[in-house]
Short mmCIF file of C-alpha atoms and ligand atoms in Angstrom, two decimals:
data_model
loop_
_atom_site.label_atom_id
_atom_site.label_comp_id
_atom_site.label_asym_id
_atom_site.label_seq_id
_atom_site.Cartn_x
_atom_site.Cartn_y
_atom_site.Cartn_z
CA MET A 8 73.78 74.55 64.69
CA GLN A 9 72.31 77.99 65.28
CA VAL A 10 68.94 78.65 63.57
CA ILE A 11 68.82 82.28 62.49
CA GLN A 12 65.85 84.31 63.72
CA SER A 13 65.06 85.26 60.16
CA LEU A 14 61.39 86.18 59.92
CA LEU A 15 60.09 89.62 60.85
CA ILE A 16 56.30 89.52 61.05
CA ASP A 17 54.22 92.21 62.73
CA GLY A 18 57.28 93.55 64.54
CA GLU A 19 58.34 90.17 66.00
CA TRP A 20 61.38 88.10 65.02
CA SER A 21 61.09 84.30 64.84
CA SER A 22 62.67 81.36 63.07
CA GLY A 23 59.46 80.30 61.30
CA SER A 24 57.15 77.31 61.53
CA HIS A 25 58.09 75.47 58.32
CA GLU A 26 59.31 71.90 58.69
CA ARG A 27 62.09 72.78 56.28
CA GLN A 28 65.11 74.93 57.03
CA GLY A 29 67.78 76.23 54.69
CA GLU A 30 71.53 75.87 55.00
CA VAL A 31 73.62 79.02 54.73
CA PHE A 32 77.13 78.52 53.30
CA ASN A 33 80.33 80.50 53.48
CA PRO A 34 81.17 80.47 49.75
CA ALA A 35 84.86 81.11 50.49
CA THR A 36 85.16 77.73 52.24
CA GLY A 37 82.05 75.81 51.18
CA GLU A 38 81.19 75.23 54.87
CA VAL A 39 77.68 75.43 56.30
CA ILE A 40 77.64 78.32 58.79
CA ALA A 41 74.00 78.54 59.87
CA GLN A 42 70.50 77.17 59.50
CA LEU A 43 67.81 79.47 58.19
CA GLY A 44 64.22 79.32 59.45
CA PHE A 45 61.67 79.05 56.62
CA ALA A 46 58.16 80.51 56.55
CA ASP A 47 55.19 78.21 55.99
CA ARG A 48 51.66 79.20 55.02
CA SER A 49 50.64 80.08 58.58
CA ASP A 50 53.61 82.49 58.77
CA LEU A 51 52.63 83.97 55.40
CA ASP A 52 49.03 84.41 56.55
CA ARG A 53 50.31 86.28 59.60
CA ALA A 54 52.55 88.40 57.39
CA LEU A 55 49.63 89.24 55.08
CA ALA A 56 47.42 90.24 58.01
CA ALA A 57 50.27 92.33 59.43
CA ALA A 58 50.92 94.04 56.08
CA SER A 59 47.23 94.83 55.74
CA LYS A 60 47.12 96.38 59.23
CA GLY A 61 50.50 98.04 58.67
CA PHE A 62 49.29 99.67 55.46
CA ASP A 63 46.33 101.16 57.27
CA THR A 64 48.67 102.74 59.85
CA TRP A 65 51.42 103.82 57.48
CA ARG A 66 49.31 105.43 54.75
CA LYS A 67 47.75 107.66 57.42
CA THR A 68 51.19 108.64 58.76
CA SER A 69 52.20 111.99 57.24
CA ALA A 70 54.78 112.04 54.48
CA TYR A 71 56.86 114.25 56.78
CA GLU A 72 56.84 111.72 59.62
CA ARG A 73 57.55 108.82 57.27
CA SER A 74 60.51 110.75 55.93
CA ARG A 75 61.83 111.42 59.44
CA ILE A 76 61.71 107.69 60.30
CA LEU A 77 63.40 106.74 57.04
CA ARG A 78 66.17 109.30 57.58
CA ARG A 79 66.77 107.75 60.99
CA ALA A 80 66.95 104.29 59.37
CA ALA A 81 69.54 105.64 56.91
CA ASP A 82 71.67 106.89 59.80
CA LEU A 83 71.42 103.54 61.61
CA VAL A 84 72.41 101.62 58.48
CA ARG A 85 75.48 103.84 58.07
CA GLU A 86 76.38 103.45 61.76
CA ARG A 87 76.09 99.66 61.45
CA SER A 88 77.61 99.40 57.99
CA GLU A 89 80.82 97.67 59.15
CA GLU A 90 78.87 94.81 60.76
CA ILE A 91 76.48 94.60 57.79
CA ALA A 92 79.39 94.54 55.32
CA ALA A 93 81.05 91.68 57.22
CA LEU A 94 77.82 89.66 56.93
CA ILE A 95 77.57 90.35 53.19
CA THR A 96 81.11 89.08 52.63
CA LEU A 97 80.68 86.07 54.91
CA GLU A 98 77.57 84.78 53.10
CA GLN A 99 77.90 86.19 49.57
CA GLY A 100 81.67 86.21 49.15
CA LYS A 101 82.41 89.62 47.61
CA PRO A 102 85.53 91.46 48.83
CA LEU A 103 85.03 93.45 51.99
CA ALA A 104 85.75 96.75 50.21
CA GLU A 105 82.82 96.13 47.84
CA ALA A 106 80.59 94.98 50.72
CA ARG A 107 81.40 98.19 52.64
CA MET A 108 80.34 100.31 49.68
CA GLU A 109 77.13 98.34 49.39
CA ALA A 110 76.27 98.58 53.09
CA PHE A 111 77.21 102.24 53.50
CA GLY A 112 75.56 103.15 50.19
CA ALA A 113 72.26 101.68 51.40
CA GLY A 114 71.97 104.76 53.60
CA ASP A 115 72.04 106.94 50.45
CA HIS A 116 69.19 104.97 48.88
CA ILE A 117 67.06 105.38 52.00
CA ASP A 118 67.84 109.11 52.23
CA TRP A 119 66.89 109.62 48.59
CA TYR A 120 63.51 107.91 49.00
CA ALA A 121 62.91 109.66 52.35
CA GLU A 122 63.14 112.98 50.52
CA GLU A 123 61.40 111.90 47.33
CA GLY A 124 58.43 110.59 49.34
CA ARG A 125 57.78 114.18 50.47
CA ARG A 126 57.46 115.18 46.82
CA ALA A 127 54.76 112.76 45.71
CA TYR A 128 53.07 115.79 44.13
CA GLY A 129 49.71 115.68 42.43
CA ARG A 130 48.35 118.54 40.30
CA VAL A 131 45.34 120.81 39.87
CA ILE A 132 43.74 120.90 36.42
CA PRO A 133 41.80 124.05 35.34
CA PRO A 134 38.07 123.16 35.35
CA ARG A 135 35.46 123.79 32.68
CA VAL A 136 32.96 125.05 35.30
CA ARG A 137 33.63 128.07 37.50
CA GLY A 138 34.05 127.10 41.18
CA ALA A 139 34.95 123.50 40.43
CA ARG A 140 38.22 121.89 41.44
CA GLN A 141 39.89 119.11 39.49
CA MET A 142 42.66 117.50 41.51
CA VAL A 143 45.04 114.65 40.76
CA LEU A 144 46.18 112.92 43.96
CA ARG A 145 49.02 110.42 44.27
CA GLU A 146 48.32 107.61 46.72
CA PRO A 147 50.27 104.54 47.91
CA ILE A 148 49.29 101.49 45.88
CA GLY A 149 48.95 99.17 48.91
CA PRO A 150 50.81 96.21 50.45
CA VAL A 151 53.76 95.09 48.32
CA ALA A 152 55.27 91.61 47.82
CA ALA A 153 58.96 91.97 46.97
CA PHE A 154 61.51 89.31 46.00
CA SER A 155 65.20 90.17 46.05
CA PRO A 156 68.29 88.17 45.00
CA TRP A 157 71.59 87.20 46.58
CA ASN A 158 74.12 89.09 44.43
CA PHE A 159 73.64 92.42 46.24
CA PRO A 160 71.71 91.29 49.32
CA VAL A 161 71.47 94.79 50.78
CA SER A 162 71.30 97.14 47.81
CA GLN A 163 68.71 95.06 45.93
CA LEU A 164 66.48 94.84 49.00
CA VAL A 165 66.88 98.40 50.22
CA ARG A 166 65.55 99.91 46.99
CA LYS A 167 62.36 97.89 47.30
CA ILE A 168 61.84 98.59 51.01
CA ALA A 169 62.72 102.29 50.90
CA GLY A 170 60.66 102.91 47.74
CA ALA A 171 57.59 101.18 49.15
CA LEU A 172 57.83 102.79 52.59
CA ALA A 173 58.48 106.28 51.21
CA ALA A 174 55.32 106.03 49.12
CA GLY A 175 53.27 104.96 52.17
CA CYS A 176 53.01 101.25 51.31
CA SER A 177 53.61 98.31 53.62
CA ILE A 178 55.76 95.45 52.36
CA ILE A 179 56.41 91.73 52.71
CA ALA A 180 59.93 91.13 51.42
CA LYS A 181 61.23 87.66 50.64
CA GLY A 182 64.96 87.88 51.05
CA PRO A 183 67.54 85.64 49.37
CA GLU A 184 67.98 82.33 51.21
CA GLU A 185 71.72 82.20 50.34
CA THR A 186 72.50 85.53 52.00
CA PRO A 187 69.97 86.26 54.76
CA SER A 188 71.94 87.88 57.58
CA SER A 189 72.69 91.28 56.04
CA CYS A 190 69.03 91.52 54.93
CA ILE A 191 67.96 90.80 58.49
CA GLU A 192 70.21 93.56 59.84
CA LEU A 193 68.92 95.99 57.21
CA CYS A 194 65.34 95.33 58.32
CA ARG A 195 66.36 95.63 61.98
CA ALA A 196 67.65 99.14 61.26
CA PHE A 197 64.25 100.17 59.82
CA GLN A 198 62.53 98.62 62.83
CA ASP A 199 64.86 100.35 65.32
CA ALA A 200 64.30 103.65 63.50
CA GLY A 201 60.59 103.48 64.37
CA VAL A 202 58.85 101.80 61.41
CA PRO A 203 55.66 100.51 63.08
CA PRO A 204 54.95 96.74 63.40
CA GLY A 205 53.46 95.20 60.26
CA VAL A 206 54.71 97.91 57.89
CA LEU A 207 57.90 95.99 57.05
CA ASN A 208 57.83 92.19 57.10
CA LEU A 209 60.66 89.89 56.07
CA VAL A 210 60.35 86.21 55.19
CA PHE A 211 62.53 83.42 53.76
CA GLY A 212 61.54 80.00 52.50
CA VAL A 213 60.92 77.97 49.37
CA PRO A 214 60.88 80.80 46.79
CA ALA A 215 58.20 79.42 44.46
CA GLU A 216 55.87 78.55 47.38
CA ILE A 217 56.14 82.04 48.82
CA SER A 218 55.78 84.00 45.59
CA ASP A 219 52.84 81.86 44.48
CA TYR A 220 51.00 82.33 47.76
CA LEU A 221 51.68 86.04 48.20
CA ILE A 222 50.99 87.15 44.63
CA ARG A 223 47.60 85.39 44.61
CA SER A 224 46.57 86.99 47.92
CA GLU A 225 43.96 89.76 47.75
CA VAL A 226 46.00 91.76 50.25
CA ILE A 227 48.94 92.28 47.84
CA ARG A 228 48.56 95.13 45.35
CA LYS A 229 52.06 95.34 43.88
CA VAL A 230 54.82 92.87 43.00
CA SER A 231 58.50 93.69 42.64
CA PHE A 232 61.05 91.05 41.60
CA THR A 233 64.76 91.13 40.83
CA GLY A 234 66.31 87.96 39.44
CA SER A 235 66.47 85.80 36.34
CA VAL A 236 64.36 86.13 33.18
CA PRO A 237 62.55 82.76 33.50
CA VAL A 238 61.47 83.43 37.09
CA GLY A 239 60.52 87.03 36.22
CA ARG A 240 58.41 85.79 33.33
CA ALA A 241 56.55 83.37 35.64
CA LEU A 242 55.96 85.94 38.39
CA GLY A 243 54.94 88.61 35.86
CA ALA A 244 52.41 86.21 34.32
CA LEU A 245 50.95 85.40 37.74
CA ALA A 246 50.80 89.08 38.66
CA GLY A 247 49.06 89.76 35.33
CA GLN A 248 46.51 87.04 35.98
CA TYR A 249 45.57 88.76 39.24
CA LEU A 250 45.93 92.27 37.74
CA LYS A 251 48.69 93.29 40.13
CA ARG A 252 51.12 96.01 39.09
CA CYS A 253 54.60 94.64 38.70
CA THR A 254 58.21 95.85 38.48
CA LEU A 255 60.64 93.32 37.01
CA GLU A 256 64.39 93.85 37.11
CA LEU A 257 65.78 90.82 35.28
CA GLY A 258 68.98 89.65 33.72
CA GLY A 259 71.09 91.40 31.10
CA HIS A 260 73.93 90.70 28.66
CA ALA A 261 75.62 94.07 28.45
CA PRO A 262 77.63 95.03 25.37
CA PHE A 263 80.83 96.96 26.09
CA ILE A 264 81.76 98.72 22.85
CA VAL A 265 85.28 100.05 22.46
CA CYS A 266 85.95 102.31 19.44
CA ASP A 267 89.43 102.73 17.95
CA ASP A 268 89.86 106.35 19.13
CA VAL A 269 90.24 105.63 22.89
CA ASP A 270 93.15 105.21 25.31
CA VAL A 271 93.28 101.42 25.02
CA ASP A 272 95.12 100.68 28.27
CA ALA A 273 92.85 102.91 30.34
CA VAL A 274 89.61 101.44 28.91
CA ALA A 275 90.94 97.88 29.23
CA ALA A 276 91.81 98.43 32.91
CA LEU A 277 88.41 100.01 33.59
CA GLY A 278 86.66 97.19 31.72
CA ALA A 279 88.47 94.48 33.69
CA GLY A 280 87.61 96.17 36.99
CA LEU A 281 83.95 96.42 35.98
CA LYS A 282 83.76 92.89 34.59
CA PHE A 283 85.15 91.16 37.66
CA ARG A 284 83.39 93.29 40.31
CA ASN A 285 81.42 90.88 42.51
CA ALA A 286 83.00 88.09 40.40
CA GLY A 287 80.78 89.14 37.49
CA GLN A 288 77.56 88.39 39.39
CA VAL A 289 76.03 91.73 38.50
CA CYS A 290 72.98 92.13 36.27
CA ALA A 291 74.59 95.19 34.60
CA SER A 292 78.01 93.51 34.28
CA PRO A 293 79.67 93.92 30.86
CA THR A 294 79.58 90.53 29.18
CA ARG A 295 80.16 91.06 25.44
CA PHE A 296 83.28 93.16 24.76
CA TYR A 297 83.08 94.43 21.16
CA VAL A 298 86.42 96.01 20.23
CA GLN A 299 87.11 97.78 16.94
CA VAL A 300 89.41 95.70 14.79
CA GLY A 301 92.39 98.13 14.69
CA ILE A 302 92.87 98.04 18.48
CA HIS A 303 91.53 94.52 19.15
CA ASP A 304 94.83 92.74 19.80
CA ARG A 305 96.20 95.53 22.00
CA PHE A 306 92.94 95.58 23.96
CA VAL A 307 92.99 91.79 24.49
CA GLU A 308 96.54 92.00 25.75
CA ALA A 309 95.88 94.92 28.11
CA PHE A 310 92.57 93.48 29.34
CA SER A 311 94.11 90.05 30.01
CA ARG A 312 97.04 91.66 31.83
CA ALA A 313 94.71 93.73 34.05
CA SER A 314 92.51 90.69 34.71
CA ALA A 315 95.45 88.40 35.54
CA ALA A 316 96.67 90.94 38.11
CA LEU A 317 93.42 90.72 40.10
CA LYS A 318 93.89 88.91 43.40
CA VAL A 319 91.38 86.07 43.81
CA GLY A 320 90.62 84.87 47.34
CA ASP A 321 88.51 85.00 50.46
CA GLY A 322 86.66 88.32 50.52
CA THR A 323 87.67 88.90 54.12
CA ASN A 324 91.36 89.19 53.16
CA ALA A 325 92.24 92.86 52.74
CA ASP A 326 94.01 92.36 49.38
CA THR A 327 91.29 90.24 47.71
CA GLN A 328 89.77 91.80 44.57
CA VAL A 329 87.71 88.86 43.28
CA GLY A 330 85.90 86.60 45.75
CA PRO A 331 84.21 83.23 45.28
CA LEU A 332 80.91 82.78 43.43
CA ALA A 333 77.85 82.75 45.64
CA ASN A 334 76.98 79.08 45.19
CA PRO A 335 78.34 75.88 43.60
CA ARG A 336 75.81 75.90 40.73
CA ARG A 337 77.39 79.10 39.38
CA VAL A 338 80.82 77.38 39.27
CA THR A 339 79.38 74.47 37.30
CA ALA A 340 77.66 76.95 34.96
CA MET A 341 80.95 78.81 34.31
CA GLN A 342 82.82 75.65 33.36
CA ALA A 343 80.01 74.63 31.01
CA TYR A 344 80.07 78.06 29.25
CA VAL A 345 83.85 77.88 28.77
CA ASP A 346 83.84 74.27 27.51
CA ASP A 347 81.04 75.06 25.07
CA ALA A 348 82.75 78.23 23.74
CA LEU A 349 86.06 76.42 23.21
CA ALA A 350 84.29 73.54 21.48
CA VAL A 351 82.79 75.90 18.88
CA GLY A 352 86.05 77.73 18.14
CA ALA A 353 86.70 80.41 20.80
CA GLN A 354 90.23 80.89 22.17
CA LEU A 355 91.18 81.07 25.82
CA ALA A 356 93.31 84.10 26.68
CA LEU A 357 93.10 83.71 30.47
CA GLY A 358 91.63 81.46 33.18
CA GLY A 359 89.04 78.88 32.19
CA GLU A 360 89.44 76.77 35.33
CA ARG A 361 88.63 76.43 39.00
CA PRO A 362 91.53 77.43 41.24
CA ALA A 363 92.71 74.50 43.37
CA GLN A 364 91.26 75.61 46.69
CA PRO A 365 88.11 74.91 48.68
CA GLY A 366 85.16 77.24 48.20
CA PHE A 367 83.12 78.20 45.13
CA TYR A 368 85.88 79.89 43.08
CA TYR A 369 86.23 80.35 39.35
CA ALA A 370 89.27 82.10 37.86
CA PRO A 371 88.79 85.39 35.97
CA THR A 372 88.45 84.18 32.40
CA VAL A 373 88.96 85.90 29.04
CA LEU A 374 87.71 84.33 25.81
CA THR A 375 88.45 85.78 22.37
CA GLY A 376 87.04 85.17 18.90
CA VAL A 377 83.85 83.81 20.46
CA PRO A 378 81.46 82.67 17.69
CA GLU A 379 77.88 83.88 17.91
CA GLN A 380 76.60 80.32 18.31
CA ALA A 381 78.50 79.86 21.60
CA ARG A 382 75.96 79.67 24.44
CA ILE A 383 77.75 82.42 26.35
CA MET A 384 76.96 84.87 23.53
CA SER A 385 73.22 84.56 24.07
CA GLU A 386 72.85 83.37 27.71
CA GLU A 387 73.75 85.69 30.57
CA PRO A 388 77.00 84.32 32.07
CA PHE A 389 76.49 85.96 35.50
CA GLY A 390 80.05 85.17 36.47
CA PRO A 391 83.72 86.01 35.85
CA ILE A 392 83.92 85.43 32.09
CA ALA A 393 84.63 88.16 29.51
CA SER A 394 84.06 87.43 25.82
CA ILE A 395 85.99 89.72 23.46
CA ILE A 396 84.92 90.02 19.82
CA ALA A 397 86.33 92.25 17.04
CA PHE A 398 84.07 94.58 14.97
CA ASP A 399 84.66 96.73 11.87
CA ASP A 400 82.14 99.58 11.94
CA LEU A 401 79.48 101.10 14.12
CA ASP A 402 76.48 99.84 12.14
CA GLU A 403 77.75 96.28 12.56
CA VAL A 404 78.37 96.60 16.30
CA ILE A 405 75.01 98.27 16.95
CA ARG A 406 73.31 95.40 15.11
CA LYS A 407 75.22 92.82 17.16
CA ALA A 408 74.67 94.63 20.46
CA ASN A 409 70.92 94.81 19.80
CA ALA A 410 70.60 91.26 18.52
CA LEU A 411 69.76 89.69 21.90
CA PRO A 412 66.39 89.82 23.64
CA PHE A 413 68.05 91.46 26.69
CA GLY A 414 68.17 95.24 27.18
CA LEU A 415 69.42 96.17 30.64
CA ALA A 416 72.78 97.98 30.44
CA ALA A 417 75.15 98.94 27.62
CA PHE A 418 78.58 100.59 27.72
CA ALA A 419 80.40 102.48 24.98
CA PHE A 420 83.82 104.14 24.79
CA THR A 421 84.80 106.73 22.18
CA ARG A 422 86.26 110.23 22.02
CA SER A 423 83.94 111.18 19.15
CA ILE A 424 80.80 113.06 20.11
CA GLN A 425 79.10 111.90 16.90
CA ARG A 426 79.78 108.25 17.71
CA ALA A 427 78.73 108.72 21.35
CA THR A 428 75.43 110.31 20.29
CA LEU A 429 74.75 107.62 17.69
CA LEU A 430 75.42 104.85 20.21
CA ALA A 431 73.27 106.50 22.90
CA ASP A 432 70.42 106.82 20.37
CA GLU A 433 70.66 103.38 18.78
CA LEU A 434 71.50 100.95 21.60
CA GLU A 435 68.36 99.10 22.73
CA SER A 436 68.93 99.23 26.46
CA GLY A 437 67.28 100.64 29.56
CA MET A 438 70.62 102.19 30.58
CA VAL A 439 73.55 103.38 28.46
CA SER A 440 76.79 104.44 30.11
CA ILE A 441 79.28 106.26 27.90
CA ASN A 442 82.99 106.59 28.73
CA HIS A 443 82.53 105.52 32.37
CA PHE A 444 80.43 103.39 34.70
CA GLY A 445 77.57 105.68 35.65
CA LEU A 446 74.73 103.44 36.81
CA ALA A 447 72.80 102.64 39.98
CA ALA A 448 72.93 105.94 41.91
CA PRO A 449 69.82 106.37 44.11
CA GLU A 450 68.65 109.44 42.17
CA THR A 451 68.84 107.78 38.72
CA PRO A 452 66.42 105.23 37.25
CA PHE A 453 67.69 101.65 37.07
CA GLY A 454 65.85 99.17 34.90
CA GLY A 455 65.67 97.39 31.58
CA ILE A 456 63.65 96.94 28.41
CA LYS A 457 62.85 93.86 26.29
CA ASN A 458 63.36 90.63 28.28
CA SER A 459 65.32 92.50 30.96
CA GLY A 460 61.99 93.52 32.46
CA TYR A 461 59.98 96.66 32.98
CA GLY A 462 59.75 99.48 35.48
CA SER A 463 62.58 101.26 37.26
CA GLU A 464 64.03 101.32 40.73
CA GLY A 465 65.76 104.53 41.75
CA GLY A 466 65.07 108.08 40.59
CA SER A 467 61.60 109.58 40.76
CA GLU A 468 60.50 106.56 38.66
CA GLY A 469 61.35 104.34 41.64
CA LEU A 470 58.78 106.10 43.82
CA GLU A 471 56.24 106.23 41.00
CA ALA A 472 56.24 102.41 40.97
CA TYR A 473 54.49 102.40 44.37
CA LEU A 474 51.91 105.12 43.67
CA THR A 475 48.47 105.18 42.09
CA THR A 476 46.59 108.13 40.62
CA LYS A 477 43.28 109.33 42.00
CA PHE A 478 41.32 112.05 40.23
CA VAL A 479 39.02 114.14 42.46
CA SER A 480 36.48 116.47 40.89
CA GLN A 481 34.67 118.76 43.30
CA VAL A 482 32.18 121.61 43.23
CA GLY A 483 30.82 123.64 46.13
P1 LIG B 522 67.32 81.60 39.92
O1 LIG B 522 66.51 81.99 38.76
O2 LIG B 522 67.11 80.24 40.50
O3 LIG B 522 67.09 82.62 41.13
C1 LIG B 522 67.27 84.01 41.02
C2 LIG B 522 66.64 84.65 42.25
O4 LIG B 522 65.23 84.48 42.19
C3 LIG B 522 67.05 84.00 43.57
O5 LIG B 522 67.21 85.00 44.54
C4 LIG B 522 65.91 83.06 43.92
O6 LIG B 522 65.75 82.89 45.31
C5 LIG B 522 64.73 83.79 43.35
N1 LIG B 522 63.68 82.90 42.91
C6 LIG B 522 63.82 81.77 42.20
N2 LIG B 522 62.61 81.23 41.92
C7 LIG B 522 61.69 82.05 42.49
C8 LIG B 522 60.27 82.06 42.55
N3 LIG B 522 59.52 81.11 41.95
N4 LIG B 522 59.67 83.06 43.22
C9 LIG B 522 60.39 84.04 43.80
N5 LIG B 522 61.72 84.10 43.78
C10 LIG B 522 62.36 83.12 43.11
O7 LIG B 522 68.83 81.79 39.53
P2 LIG B 522 70.15 81.68 40.39
O8 LIG B 522 70.86 80.44 39.99
O9 LIG B 522 69.93 81.96 41.84
O10 LIG B 522 70.90 82.92 39.78
C11 LIG B 522 71.39 82.88 38.49
C12 LIG B 522 70.58 83.68 37.52
O11 LIG B 522 69.73 84.59 38.17
C13 LIG B 522 71.54 84.52 36.69
O12 LIG B 522 71.74 83.90 35.46
C14 LIG B 522 70.89 85.86 36.58
O13 LIG B 522 70.26 85.99 35.33
C15 LIG B 522 69.80 85.88 37.58
N6 LIG B 522 69.99 86.89 38.64
C16 LIG B 522 69.77 88.17 38.31
C17 LIG B 522 69.93 89.15 39.26
C18 LIG B 522 69.70 90.59 38.93
O14 LIG B 522 70.25 91.44 39.60
N7 LIG B 522 68.87 90.89 37.94
C19 LIG B 522 70.32 88.80 40.55
C20 LIG B 522 70.53 87.46 40.87
C21 LIG B 522 70.34 86.49 39.89
#
C-alpha cells in the first residue's frame, strides 16, 4: 500500500525514518486507505535544525515580504480548495459541503494573518530625559512546536501556521495522524507560495514521543496545542517546566440556553444544525441544551424532528448532512454515554444506536431529562448527542451552565435585551454567542477559560501569541 510522503523538513518531503507507520482509514467504510510515514528522533533533530535556520531567515525577512508570500499561499489554498476538501472528507468523514467551507475558509485565515503581521506595532513612550528615546518593539518569539487535531484538519492547523509565520516565527507542526493528507496539501501551498525551506516543517508520528521531544528542545520557544484537556494539561505542564510560552485550545461542554420568549421552531432547527455539524466533533459544539420549562416540550419535539430529518451517510454523497465519526473509539464512547445516561434516568427521544452499515457511524441522538450525575453532563461528548434539560429561571441556568470546569463556548437565545446582557456578563466562557452562531471568524479571538485552556487563536490576540516585547532605551 502507498506510503504517504508526509514529512516536510527543510523544504524536502519524505516518508520518515521511523520503524513504525500509521494506518489511515476512510471512516465512511472503515477501510485502510494509506500508510503514513512516522518521524523518529533523527527526523525531529533535522526538523529542529531546520526550524532554527528557518527562523534566522524568516525573522530578517520584512513584514511586507512575509505578507506577500502569505497572501500568495491564501490564493493557492483557495485555488486548490476542491482537492483539499475531498481529502478532508475522505479521511475525516464530514460532508463535502462542510469540508469545502473549511478548505476555502483557510484562505481567509491566511489573508487575515498576512495583513495583521504588517501591524505588529510597538510604541514610543515619552522619556524622562530630553533627547532620550524609549521604544517598545514587538519581535517574533522564535521557533514554534504546534500540535493540531483531526476534527478540523485544515482550519485547526492553518491558524497555527499562519499566526506563527505572520509574526516572523518558524514552526514545526505535528499534524493529526488520522487525517494527514489535507494537512500535507495545506503545507504544500505555503511551500509553493515561496515560504523558504525550514520555516515551515510538518511531521507525523507517535504524538507523545514527538511532543515530549520537541517541547524539551532548546530550539523551541513556543508551544501551541489543540485537543483534549488531559493532553493539554500534560503538554502545558511540560512547557511550564521548560518556561516555554504556551497556547492551549482544549475541550468544551457548551451550554445552549433557550429562554421562553424565542421562536421555538427556528431556534430548535438552528440548534440541531449546530449540534450535528461535523457529527458533533467540534470543541465549540453545543452539548447541554437548557430550555426554559414553558417551552421545553415544544422545543424537544421540534429539535427531535429537525435532527431526525438530517441525512446520515458517506460525506462524499451530495445529500449527506451528518457523516461518520472520525475513528471507532468515538463510536464506542457515544454508546457508553447513552447507556450510562439511560441507566441513571434519562429518556431517549431520538437515536441512541449505531446505524446498520459499515463505517464509524453513530445516529444523531437526543436525550431528555438527563440527570446531572450522568457522565455526559460533565464529560465532553465530542459526538452526535444532544442532552436537553428544563430550567425555571435565569439564576438557576447560569449556575448550571457555569458549574463545569470547562469554559470554551456558550450560546444563549432570547428576545430580551436585559436577559441577553445578563447572560453575556455572567456566563463563564471564553466565547459567548447570542441569538446566532458567531464564532471562529479569522478576525475574532477564539479560545477558552478555566480547563478549556488559555490564549486565543484568531483576532489580533492570535498574532500576539507569537510575539515578545523588547524595550529599547536610547540616548544620543
Ligand atoms: P486524544 O486526547 O487522544 O487526542 C486529541 C488530539 O491530541 C489528537 O489529535 C492526538 O493526536 C493529540 N495528542 C494526543 N496525545 C498527544 C500528546 N501526548 N502530544 C501531542 N499530541 C497529542 O483524544 P481523541 O480520542 O483523539 O479525541 C477525543 C477528545 O479530544 C475529545 O473528547 C475532545 O475533548 C478532544 N479534542 C478536542 C479538539 C478541539 O478542537 N479542542 C479537537 C480534537 C479532539
